[in-house]
Each structure stands twice: as structure tokens, then as C-alpha cells.
């Protein structure tokens, strides 16, 4: 056993088998990138292993851990679920920052958008809708707006938000609004980490092109590792 804290890679959880495989692949890629670390899976909803159980087991064994959210915003699950699990560890576990919004996530969104368009997205002359899961949490909502602003700055064109639950406008509504504004073409960029129920709905949104979820992209693998390293360093100083 080494002296490094365990990297607890904590995702939301999904009923989608494809979604589970995608998140598992991201965790496996992180473990491959840092073979000196133990990487554990945990989830905040839908299925196990549940985060409090994982952190509790490590705490009972006297082991340190860094919980890295495999989440794209600092919403309820980060500020409540993860925070509570970490607090129950008595200082043995610490939280890392969520993966997004940020330049690395924007790079991945752009790449997936370019793949869907079959062209450089920077030259796209239509409208872009950033599709997110949606949340009633104000911090999560602000994070999605920030992600849209980062994408708009890279595209040098406006980007609107569309949501798949909890918020308005819906992705379908945002695409329709772009059509009413005389957009010649409308593309949907996915602010989604893995495929699942939400991503399946995007095909019916009425867009000309729909980007795939981000998946286990190398930039995200590197970002998970850097989130871990930053939190571990902060805890050690």
C-alpha cells in the first residue's frame, strides 16, 4: 500500500448501461494514467456503491481519500452530498472541485461539436444550443451559463442554453427559438458526460447536428488527475 490518498471518482449514477460503461471507462483511464493511485468508484444517486459507504469504509480503515466529482457543475450533489460524506470522515477525506465549467471541458465540447458537424465548429455559421441536464440548484444553473459563455467565446458567436429537465427553455424550445430567429442551421452541443436517458432525447430536438456526450476524453482524464492533485496538495499544507 502506498501513502497516496485514495482517489474516489464520484459520479451521479445512471440506469443506462451505456452511461455506466462510459463512466467506468473514464475511471479506468484515470487509473491507467496514475497506476500509483488506488481509484475507487462511488455514486451519489441511482445505484451503488454509494459515496457515504465508500468513504465510510476507507475512514474505518484509517485511510485518506480525495473525492473527485465526475460532475460538470458545483450543484447540490457537490455542495451537499459530497460535502456531507467528506465531513463524516473526520478529516481523512477531502473534496476536489467539479470538472466544469472550465477551458478543458470547453475543449472537449468543441471537439464533439466539430465531429457532429463534420467541420471546424469555429467556422459554423448557424446557431448553437448547449444542452445540459438541468437543475433546480442556482449554483448549477450559473455554472451552465458560464459554460455557455466559455463556448461562445471560443466560437465567437452566441450560444444559448437548453435543458433536459428542471429548467426552461427545453433543448427543443431553444432549438425552435433559434429557428424563429432565422438561423440557417442549428447545432446542439452536449454538456453531458455520458450517454443515457438525457442524451437519447436530443435526437428529437429538431437540430441539424447533435454532438455526442463527452465520454472518457484524454483531456477529462488529465483534468480528473489534476483535480485530485490540487485537493491532495491543499490537504497536505
PDB file of N, CA and C in Angstrom, residues 38-123:
ATOM      1  N   UNK A  38      -4.762   4.257  -5.989  1.00  0.00           N
ATOM      2  CA  UNK A  38      -5.950   3.401  -5.945  1.00  0.00           C
ATOM      3  C   UNK A  38      -7.146   4.266  -6.319  1.00  0.00           C
ATOM      4  N   UNK A  39      -7.908   3.837  -7.313  1.00  0.00           N
ATOM      5  CA  UNK A  39      -9.084   4.577  -7.780  1.00  0.00           C
ATOM      6  C   UNK A  39     -10.324   3.774  -7.427  1.00  0.00           C
ATOM      7  N   UNK A  40     -11.213   4.386  -6.668  1.00  0.00           N
ATOM      8  CA  UNK A  40     -12.455   3.730  -6.256  1.00  0.00           C
ATOM      9  C   UNK A  40     -13.643   4.408  -6.937  1.00  0.00           C
ATOM     10  N   UNK A  41     -14.662   3.641  -7.252  1.00  0.00           N
ATOM     11  CA  UNK A  41     -15.910   4.171  -7.798  1.00  0.00           C
ATOM     12  C   UNK A  41     -16.870   4.495  -6.665  1.00  0.00           C
ATOM     13  N   UNK A  42     -17.652   5.565  -6.861  1.00  0.00           N
ATOM     14  CA  UNK A  42     -18.725   5.915  -5.929  1.00  0.00           C
ATOM     15  C   UNK A  42     -19.772   6.711  -6.694  1.00  0.00           C
ATOM     16  N   UNK A  43     -20.989   6.744  -6.149  1.00  0.00           N
ATOM     17  CA  UNK A  43     -22.096   7.440  -6.808  1.00  0.00           C
ATOM     18  C   UNK A  43     -22.937   8.165  -5.768  1.00  0.00           C
ATOM     19  N   UNK A  44     -23.613   9.218  -6.202  1.00  0.00           N
ATOM     20  CA  UNK A  44     -24.467   9.984  -5.288  1.00  0.00           C
ATOM     21  C   UNK A  44     -25.944   9.661  -5.478  1.00  0.00           C
ATOM     22  N   UNK A  45     -26.283   8.909  -6.514  1.00  0.00           N
ATOM     23  CA  UNK A  45     -27.688   8.610  -6.766  1.00  0.00           C
ATOM     24  C   UNK A  45     -27.804   7.360  -7.641  1.00  0.00           C
ATOM     25  N   UNK A  46     -28.991   6.802  -7.708  1.00  0.00           N
ATOM     26  CA  UNK A  46     -29.421   5.741  -8.621  1.00  0.00           C
ATOM     27  C   UNK A  46     -28.911   4.354  -8.245  1.00  0.00           C
ATOM     28  N   UNK A  47     -27.605   4.196  -8.051  1.00  0.00           N
ATOM     29  CA  UNK A  47     -27.069   2.867  -7.768  1.00  0.00           C
ATOM     30  C   UNK A  47     -25.791   2.971  -6.954  1.00  0.00           C
ATOM     31  N   UNK A  48     -25.334   1.857  -6.464  1.00  0.00           N
ATOM     32  CA  UNK A  48     -24.124   1.826  -5.666  1.00  0.00           C
ATOM     33  C   UNK A  48     -22.900   1.513  -6.500  1.00  0.00           C
ATOM     34  N   UNK A  49     -21.735   1.517  -5.852  1.00  0.00           N
ATOM     35  CA  UNK A  49     -21.562   1.800  -4.425  1.00  0.00           C
ATOM     36  C   UNK A  49     -21.823   3.272  -4.099  1.00  0.00           C
ATOM     37  N   UNK A  50     -22.535   3.506  -3.013  1.00  0.00           N
ATOM     38  CA  UNK A  50     -22.888   4.864  -2.616  1.00  0.00           C
ATOM     39  C   UNK A  50     -21.687   5.548  -1.961  1.00  0.00           C
ATOM     40  N   UNK A  51     -21.592   6.854  -2.194  1.00  0.00           N
ATOM     41  CA  UNK A  51     -20.435   7.605  -1.705  1.00  0.00           C
ATOM     42  C   UNK A  51     -20.247   7.484  -0.194  1.00  0.00           C
ATOM     43  N   UNK A  52     -21.268   7.675   0.651  1.00  0.00           N
ATOM     44  CA  UNK A  52     -21.032   7.555   2.097  1.00  0.00           C
ATOM     45  C   UNK A  52     -20.483   6.186   2.492  1.00  0.00           C
ATOM     46  N   UNK A  53     -20.934   5.141   1.799  1.00  0.00           N
ATOM     47  CA  UNK A  53     -20.441   3.789   2.082  1.00  0.00           C
ATOM     48  C   UNK A  53     -18.956   3.668   1.755  1.00  0.00           C
ATOM     49  N   UNK A  54     -18.553   4.203   0.598  1.00  0.00           N
ATOM     50  CA  UNK A  54     -17.153   4.109   0.171  1.00  0.00           C
ATOM     51  C   UNK A  54     -16.252   4.907   1.105  1.00  0.00           C
ATOM     52  N   UNK A  55     -16.641   6.152   1.388  1.00  0.00           N
ATOM     53  CA  UNK A  55     -15.826   6.988   2.279  1.00  0.00           C
ATOM     54  C   UNK A  55     -15.804   6.397   3.685  1.00  0.00           C
ATOM     55  N   UNK A  56     -16.946   5.867   4.136  1.00  0.00           N
ATOM     56  CA  UNK A  56     -17.001   5.263   5.469  1.00  0.00           C
ATOM     57  C   UNK A  56     -16.085   4.069   5.595  1.00  0.00           C
ATOM     58  N   UNK A  57     -16.023   3.246   4.559  1.00  0.00           N
ATOM     59  CA  UNK A  57     -15.133   2.076   4.583  1.00  0.00           C
ATOM     60  C   UNK A  57     -13.671   2.502   4.661  1.00  0.00           C
ATOM     61  N   UNK A  58     -13.310   3.501   3.868  1.00  0.00           N
ATOM     62  CA  UNK A  58     -11.933   3.987   3.889  1.00  0.00           C
ATOM     63  C   UNK A  58     -11.601   4.625   5.235  1.00  0.00           C
ATOM     64  N   UNK A  59     -12.541   5.383   5.782  1.00  0.00           N
ATOM     65  CA  UNK A  59     -12.331   6.041   7.073  1.00  0.00           C
ATOM     66  C   UNK A  59     -12.138   5.010   8.178  1.00  0.00           C
ATOM     67  N   UNK A  60     -12.960   3.969   8.159  1.00  0.00           N
ATOM     68  CA  UNK A  60     -12.849   2.921   9.174  1.00  0.00           C
ATOM     69  C   UNK A  60     -11.494   2.233   9.126  1.00  0.00           C
ATOM     70  N   UNK A  61     -10.899   2.207   7.934  1.00  0.00           N
ATOM     71  CA  UNK A  61      -9.573   1.599   7.777  1.00  0.00           C
ATOM     72  C   UNK A  61      -8.455   2.605   8.025  1.00  0.00           C
ATOM     73  N   UNK A  62      -8.816   3.826   8.385  1.00  0.00           N
ATOM     74  CA  UNK A  62      -7.819   4.863   8.652  1.00  0.00           C
ATOM     75  C   UNK A  62      -7.124   5.389   7.421  1.00  0.00           C
ATOM     76  N   UNK A  63      -7.783   5.272   6.268  1.00  0.00           N
ATOM     77  CA  UNK A  63      -7.155   5.667   5.013  1.00  0.00           C
ATOM     78  C   UNK A  63      -7.656   7.044   4.552  1.00  0.00           C
ATOM     79  N   UNK A  64      -6.747   7.812   3.992  1.00  0.00           N
ATOM     80  CA  UNK A  64      -7.089   9.123   3.460  1.00  0.00           C
ATOM     81  C   UNK A  64      -7.688   8.980   2.055  1.00  0.00           C
ATOM     82  N   UNK A  65      -8.498   9.961   1.669  1.00  0.00           N
ATOM     83  CA  UNK A  65      -9.132   9.909   0.354  1.00  0.00           C
ATOM     84  C   UNK A  65      -9.373  11.314  -0.169  1.00  0.00           C
ATOM     85  N   UNK A  66      -9.383  11.414  -1.487  1.00  0.00           N
ATOM     86  CA  UNK A  66      -9.802  12.639  -2.178  1.00  0.00           C
ATOM     87  C   UNK A  66     -10.990  12.258  -3.044  1.00  0.00           C
ATOM     88  N   UNK A  67     -12.121  12.926  -2.816  1.00  0.00           N
ATOM     89  CA  UNK A  67     -13.326  12.665  -3.600  1.00  0.00           C
ATOM     90  C   UNK A  67     -13.353  13.635  -4.774  1.00  0.00           C
ATOM     91  N   UNK A  68     -13.201  13.087  -5.976  1.00  0.00           N
ATOM     92  CA  UNK A  68     -13.222  13.908  -7.191  1.00  0.00           C
ATOM     93  C   UNK A  68     -14.593  13.755  -7.851  1.00  0.00           C
ATOM     94  N   UNK A  69     -15.376  14.834  -7.940  1.00  0.00           N
ATOM     95  CA  UNK A  69     -16.686  14.735  -8.578  1.00  0.00           C
ATOM     96  C   UNK A  69     -16.545  14.572 -10.097  1.00  0.00           C
ATOM     97  N   UNK A  70     -17.090  13.507 -10.628  1.00  0.00           N
ATOM     98  CA  UNK A  70     -17.177  13.362 -12.083  1.00  0.00           C
ATOM     99  C   UNK A  70     -18.478  14.044 -12.509  1.00  0.00           C
ATOM    100  N   UNK A  71     -18.530  15.313 -12.215  1.00  0.00           N
ATOM    101  CA  UNK A  71     -19.715  16.145 -12.422  1.00  0.00           C
ATOM    102  C   UNK A  71     -19.280  17.449 -13.066  1.00  0.00           C
ATOM    103  N   UNK A  72     -20.170  18.038 -13.847  1.00  0.00           N
ATOM    104  CA  UNK A  72     -19.808  19.205 -14.656  1.00  0.00           C
ATOM    105  C   UNK A  72     -20.184  20.534 -14.023  1.00  0.00           C
ATOM    106  N   UNK A  73     -20.742  20.499 -12.819  1.00  0.00           N
ATOM    107  CA  UNK A  73     -21.056  21.751 -12.124  1.00  0.00           C
ATOM    108  C   UNK A  73     -21.000  21.517 -10.623  1.00  0.00           C
ATOM    109  N   UNK A  74     -20.939  22.611  -9.880  1.00  0.00           N
ATOM    110  CA  UNK A  74     -20.851  22.537  -8.416  1.00  0.00           C
ATOM    111  C   UNK A  74     -22.241  22.677  -7.805  1.00  0.00           C
ATOM    112  N   UNK A  75     -23.149  21.820  -8.228  1.00  0.00           N
ATOM    113  CA  UNK A  75     -24.523  21.880  -7.757  1.00  0.00           C
ATOM    114  C   UNK A  75     -24.717  21.142  -6.450  1.00  0.00           C
ATOM    115  N   UNK A  76     -25.961  20.736  -6.209  1.00  0.00           N
ATOM    116  CA  UNK A  76     -26.363  20.134  -4.939  1.00  0.00           C
ATOM    117  C   UNK A  76     -25.508  18.921  -4.580  1.00  0.00           C
ATOM    118  N   UNK A  77     -25.237  18.066  -5.538  1.00  0.00           N
ATOM    119  CA  UNK A  77     -24.501  16.838  -5.231  1.00  0.00           C
ATOM    120  C   UNK A  77     -23.087  17.135  -4.735  1.00  0.00           C
ATOM    121  N   UNK A  78     -22.477  18.190  -5.272  1.00  0.00           N
ATOM    122  CA  UNK A  78     -21.131  18.573  -4.821  1.00  0.00           C
ATOM    123  C   UNK A  78     -21.196  19.266  -3.468  1.00  0.00           C
ATOM    124  N   UNK A  79     -22.102  20.234  -3.345  1.00  0.00           N
ATOM    125  CA  UNK A  79     -22.123  21.080  -2.142  1.00  0.00           C
ATOM    126  C   UNK A  79     -22.829  20.440  -0.953  1.00  0.00           C
ATOM    127  N   UNK A  80     -23.634  19.411  -1.198  1.00  0.00           N
ATOM    128  CA  UNK A  80     -24.348  18.756  -0.097  1.00  0.00           C
ATOM    129  C   UNK A  80     -23.934  17.288   0.035  1.00  0.00           C
ATOM    130  N   UNK A  81     -24.211  16.484  -0.979  1.00  0.00           N
ATOM    131  CA  UNK A  81     -23.935  15.043  -0.873  1.00  0.00           C
ATOM    132  C   UNK A  81     -22.458  14.755  -0.640  1.00  0.00           C
ATOM    133  N   UNK A  82     -21.600  15.315  -1.486  1.00  0.00           N
ATOM    134  CA  UNK A  82     -20.165  15.065  -1.326  1.00  0.00           C
ATOM    135  C   UNK A  82     -19.636  15.730  -0.069  1.00  0.00           C
ATOM    136  N   UNK A  83     -20.090  16.956   0.197  1.00  0.00           N
ATOM    137  CA  UNK A  83     -19.623  17.662   1.391  1.00  0.00           C
ATOM    138  C   UNK A  83     -19.982  16.898   2.667  1.00  0.00           C
ATOM    139  N   UNK A  84     -21.172  16.327   2.724  1.00  0.00           N
ATOM    140  CA  UNK A  84     -21.588  15.584   3.924  1.00  0.00           C
ATOM    141  C   UNK A  84     -20.780  14.305   4.090  1.00  0.00           C
ATOM    142  N   UNK A  85     -20.527  13.608   3.001  1.00  0.00           N
ATOM    143  CA  UNK A  85     -19.738  12.375   3.087  1.00  0.00           C
ATOM    144  C   UNK A  85     -18.316  12.666   3.549  1.00  0.00           C
ATOM    145  N   UNK A  86     -17.753  13.749   3.037  1.00  0.00           N
ATOM    146  CA  UNK A  86     -16.399  14.148   3.432  1.00  0.00           C
ATOM    147  C   UNK A  86     -16.369  14.567   4.901  1.00  0.00           C
ATOM    148  N   UNK A  87     -17.363  15.340   5.326  1.00  0.00           N
ATOM    149  CA  UNK A  87     -17.403  15.811   6.717  1.00  0.00           C
ATOM    150  C   UNK A  87     -17.472  14.644   7.700  1.00  0.00           C
ATOM    151  N   UNK A  88     -18.165  13.572   7.306  1.00  0.00           N
ATOM    152  CA  UNK A  88     -18.311  12.410   8.190  1.00  0.00           C
ATOM    153  C   UNK A  88     -17.011  11.627   8.355  1.00  0.00           C
ATOM    154  N   UNK A  89     -15.997  11.939   7.546  1.00  0.00           N
ATOM    155  CA  UNK A  89     -14.735  11.202   7.618  1.00  0.00           C
ATOM    156  C   UNK A  89     -13.821  11.686   8.728  1.00  0.00           C
ATOM    157  N   UNK A  90     -14.190  12.780   9.363  1.00  0.00           N
ATOM    158  CA  UNK A  90     -13.346  13.310  10.435  1.00  0.00           C
ATOM    159  C   UNK A  90     -12.016  13.850   9.959  1.00  0.00           C
ATOM    160  N   UNK A  91     -11.962  14.303   8.735  1.00  0.00           N
ATOM    161  CA  UNK A  91     -10.744  14.902   8.202  1.00  0.00           C
ATOM    162  C   UNK A  91      -9.898  13.978   7.359  1.00  0.00           C
ATOM    163  N   UNK A  92     -10.273  12.697   7.263  1.00  0.00           N
ATOM    164  CA  UNK A  92      -9.489  11.774   6.449  1.00  0.00           C
ATOM    165  C   UNK A  92      -9.780  11.928   4.955  1.00  0.00           C
ATOM    166  N   UNK A  93     -10.960  12.439   4.616  1.00  0.00           N
ATOM    167  CA  UNK A  93     -11.318  12.660   3.211  1.00  0.00           C
ATOM    168  C   UNK A  93     -11.459  14.149   2.941  1.00  0.00           C
ATOM    169  N   UNK A  94     -11.102  14.535   1.725  1.00  0.00           N
ATOM    170  CA  UNK A  94     -11.263  15.923   1.302  1.00  0.00           C
ATOM    171  C   UNK A  94     -11.927  15.929  -0.076  1.00  0.00           C
ATOM    172  N   UNK A  95     -12.650  17.014  -0.396  1.00  0.00           N
ATOM    173  CA  UNK A  95     -13.280  17.097  -1.712  1.00  0.00           C
ATOM    174  C   UNK A  95     -12.403  17.821  -2.717  1.00  0.00           C
ATOM    175  N   UNK A  96     -12.504  17.426  -3.968  1.00  0.00           N
ATOM    176  CA  UNK A  96     -11.889  18.177  -5.067  1.00  0.00           C
ATOM    177  C   UNK A  96     -12.983  18.973  -5.770  1.00  0.00           C
ATOM    178  N   UNK A  97     -12.573  19.846  -6.662  1.00  0.00           N
ATOM    179  CA  UNK A  97     -13.535  20.661  -7.403  1.00  0.00           C
ATOM    180  C   UNK A  97     -14.199  19.835  -8.496  1.00  0.00           C
ATOM    181  N   UNK A  98     -15.410  20.253  -8.878  1.00  0.00           N
ATOM    182  CA  UNK A  98     -16.104  19.633 -10.007  1.00  0.00           C
ATOM    183  C   UNK A  98     -15.293  19.843 -11.288  1.00  0.00           C
ATOM    184  N   UNK A  99     -15.595  19.068 -12.297  1.00  0.00           N
ATOM    185  CA  UNK A  99     -14.831  19.142 -13.543  1.00  0.00           C
ATOM    186  C   UNK A  99     -15.112  20.415 -14.338  1.00  0.00           C
ATOM    187  N   UNK A 100     -16.317  20.948 -14.239  1.00  0.00           N
ATOM    188  CA  UNK A 100     -16.653  22.114 -15.046  1.00  0.00           C
ATOM    189  C   UNK A 100     -17.339  23.179 -14.215  1.00  0.00           C
ATOM    190  N   UNK A 101     -17.561  24.328 -14.833  1.00  0.00           N
ATOM    191  CA  UNK A 101     -17.126  24.711 -16.188  1.00  0.00           C
ATOM    192  C   UNK A 101     -15.646  25.108 -16.191  1.00  0.00           C
ATOM    193  N   UNK A 102     -15.050  25.067 -17.372  1.00  0.00           N
ATOM    194  CA  UNK A 102     -13.652  25.438 -17.488  1.00  0.00           C
ATOM    195  C   UNK A 102     -13.152  25.213 -18.895  1.00  0.00           C
ATOM    196  N   UNK A 103     -11.932  25.649 -19.185  1.00  0.00           N
ATOM    197  CA  UNK A 103     -11.408  25.561 -20.550  1.00  0.00           C
ATOM    198  C   UNK A 103     -11.237  24.136 -21.054  1.00  0.00           C
ATOM    199  N   UNK A 104     -10.881  23.205 -20.164  1.00  0.00           N
ATOM    200  CA  UNK A 104     -10.685  21.826 -20.613  1.00  0.00           C
ATOM    201  C   UNK A 104     -12.003  21.215 -21.075  1.00  0.00           C
ATOM    202  N   UNK A 105     -13.053  21.420 -20.291  1.00  0.00           N
ATOM    203  CA  UNK A 105     -14.370  20.906 -20.670  1.00  0.00           C
ATOM    204  C   UNK A 105     -14.833  21.566 -21.961  1.00  0.00           C
ATOM    205  N   UNK A 106     -14.584  22.866 -22.101  1.00  0.00           N
ATOM    206  CA  UNK A 106     -14.953  23.567 -23.331  1.00  0.00           C
ATOM    207  C   UNK A 106     -14.244  22.969 -24.538  1.00  0.00           C
ATOM    208  N   UNK A 107     -12.975  22.624 -24.375  1.00  0.00           N
ATOM    209  CA  UNK A 107     -12.228  21.994 -25.471  1.00  0.00           C
ATOM    210  C   UNK A 107     -12.893  20.690 -25.916  1.00  0.00           C
ATOM    211  N   UNK A 108     -13.346  19.900 -24.943  1.00  0.00           N
ATOM    212  CA  UNK A 108     -13.982  18.627 -25.279  1.00  0.00           C
ATOM    213  C   UNK A 108     -15.329  18.856 -25.959  1.00  0.00           C
ATOM    214  N   UNK A 109     -16.099  19.806 -25.446  1.00  0.00           N
ATOM    215  CA  UNK A 109     -17.386  20.141 -26.068  1.00  0.00           C
ATOM    216  C   UNK A 109     -17.173  20.574 -27.515  1.00  0.00           C
ATOM    217  N   UNK A 110     -16.169  21.387 -27.750  1.00  0.00           N
ATOM    218  CA  UNK A 110     -15.870  21.849 -29.103  1.00  0.00           C
ATOM    219  C   UNK A 110     -15.489  20.694 -30.020  1.00  0.00           C
ATOM    220  N   UNK A 111     -14.688  19.780 -29.511  1.00  0.00           N
ATOM    221  CA  UNK A 111     -14.286  18.647 -30.347  1.00  0.00           C
ATOM    222  C   UNK A 111     -15.497  17.795 -30.718  1.00  0.00           C
ATOM    223  N   UNK A 112     -16.337  17.498 -29.749  1.00  0.00           N
ATOM    224  CA  UNK A 112     -17.527  16.699 -30.036  1.00  0.00           C
ATOM    225  C   UNK A 112     -18.467  17.437 -30.996  1.00  0.00           C
ATOM    226  N   UNK A 113     -18.566  18.744 -30.854  1.00  0.00           N
ATOM    227  CA  UNK A 113     -19.407  19.530 -31.759  1.00  0.00           C
ATOM    228  C   UNK A 113     -18.850  19.479 -33.172  1.00  0.00           C
ATOM    229  N   UNK A 114     -17.530  19.612 -33.307  1.00  0.00           N
ATOM    230  CA  UNK A 114     -16.907  19.525 -34.625  1.00  0.00           C
ATOM    231  C   UNK A 114     -17.124  18.173 -35.272  1.00  0.00           C
ATOM    232  N   UNK A 115     -17.070  17.106 -34.473  1.00  0.00           N
ATOM    233  CA  UNK A 115     -17.319  15.766 -35.006  1.00  0.00           C
ATOM    234  C   UNK A 115     -18.742  15.641 -35.533  1.00  0.00           C
ATOM    235  N   UNK A 116     -19.690  16.229 -34.813  1.00  0.00           N
ATOM    236  CA  UNK A 116     -21.095  16.156 -35.246  1.00  0.00           C
ATOM    237  C   UNK A 116     -21.343  16.968 -36.510  1.00  0.00           C
ATOM    238  N   UNK A 117     -20.670  18.107 -36.604  1.00  0.00           N
ATOM    239  CA  UNK A 117     -20.857  18.984 -37.762  1.00  0.00           C
ATOM    240  C   UNK A 117     -20.084  18.505 -38.985  1.00  0.00           C
ATOM    241  N   UNK A 118     -18.997  17.786 -38.737  1.00  0.00           N
ATOM    242  CA  UNK A 118     -18.124  17.407 -39.833  1.00  0.00           C
ATOM    243  C   UNK A 118     -17.321  18.578 -40.361  1.00  0.00           C
ATOM    244  N   UNK A 119     -17.111  19.555 -39.508  1.00  0.00           N
ATOM    245  CA  UNK A 119     -16.355  20.754 -39.902  1.00  0.00           C
ATOM    246  C   UNK A 119     -15.823  21.429 -38.649  1.00  0.00           C
ATOM    247  N   UNK A 120     -14.934  22.388 -38.861  1.00  0.00           N
ATOM    248  CA  UNK A 120     -14.406  23.166 -37.742  1.00  0.00           C
ATOM    249  C   UNK A 120     -15.548  23.971 -37.128  1.00  0.00           C
ATOM    250  N   UNK A 121     -15.882  23.757 -35.852  1.00  0.00           N
ATOM    251  CA  UNK A 121     -17.006  24.485 -35.273  1.00  0.00           C
ATOM    252  C   UNK A 121     -16.785  25.985 -35.215  1.00  0.00           C
ATOM    253  N   UNK A 122     -15.521  26.409 -35.242  1.00  0.00           N
ATOM    254  CA  UNK A 122     -15.251  27.849 -35.216  1.00  0.00           C
ATOM    255  C   UNK A 122     -15.755  28.543 -36.480  1.00  0.00           C
ATOM    256  N   UNK A 123     -15.939  27.772 -37.532  1.00  0.00           N
ATOM    257  CA  UNK A 123     -16.449  28.358 -38.762  1.00  0.00           C
ATOM    258  C   UNK A 123     -17.928  28.127 -38.980  1.00  0.00           C
TER     259      UNK A 123
END
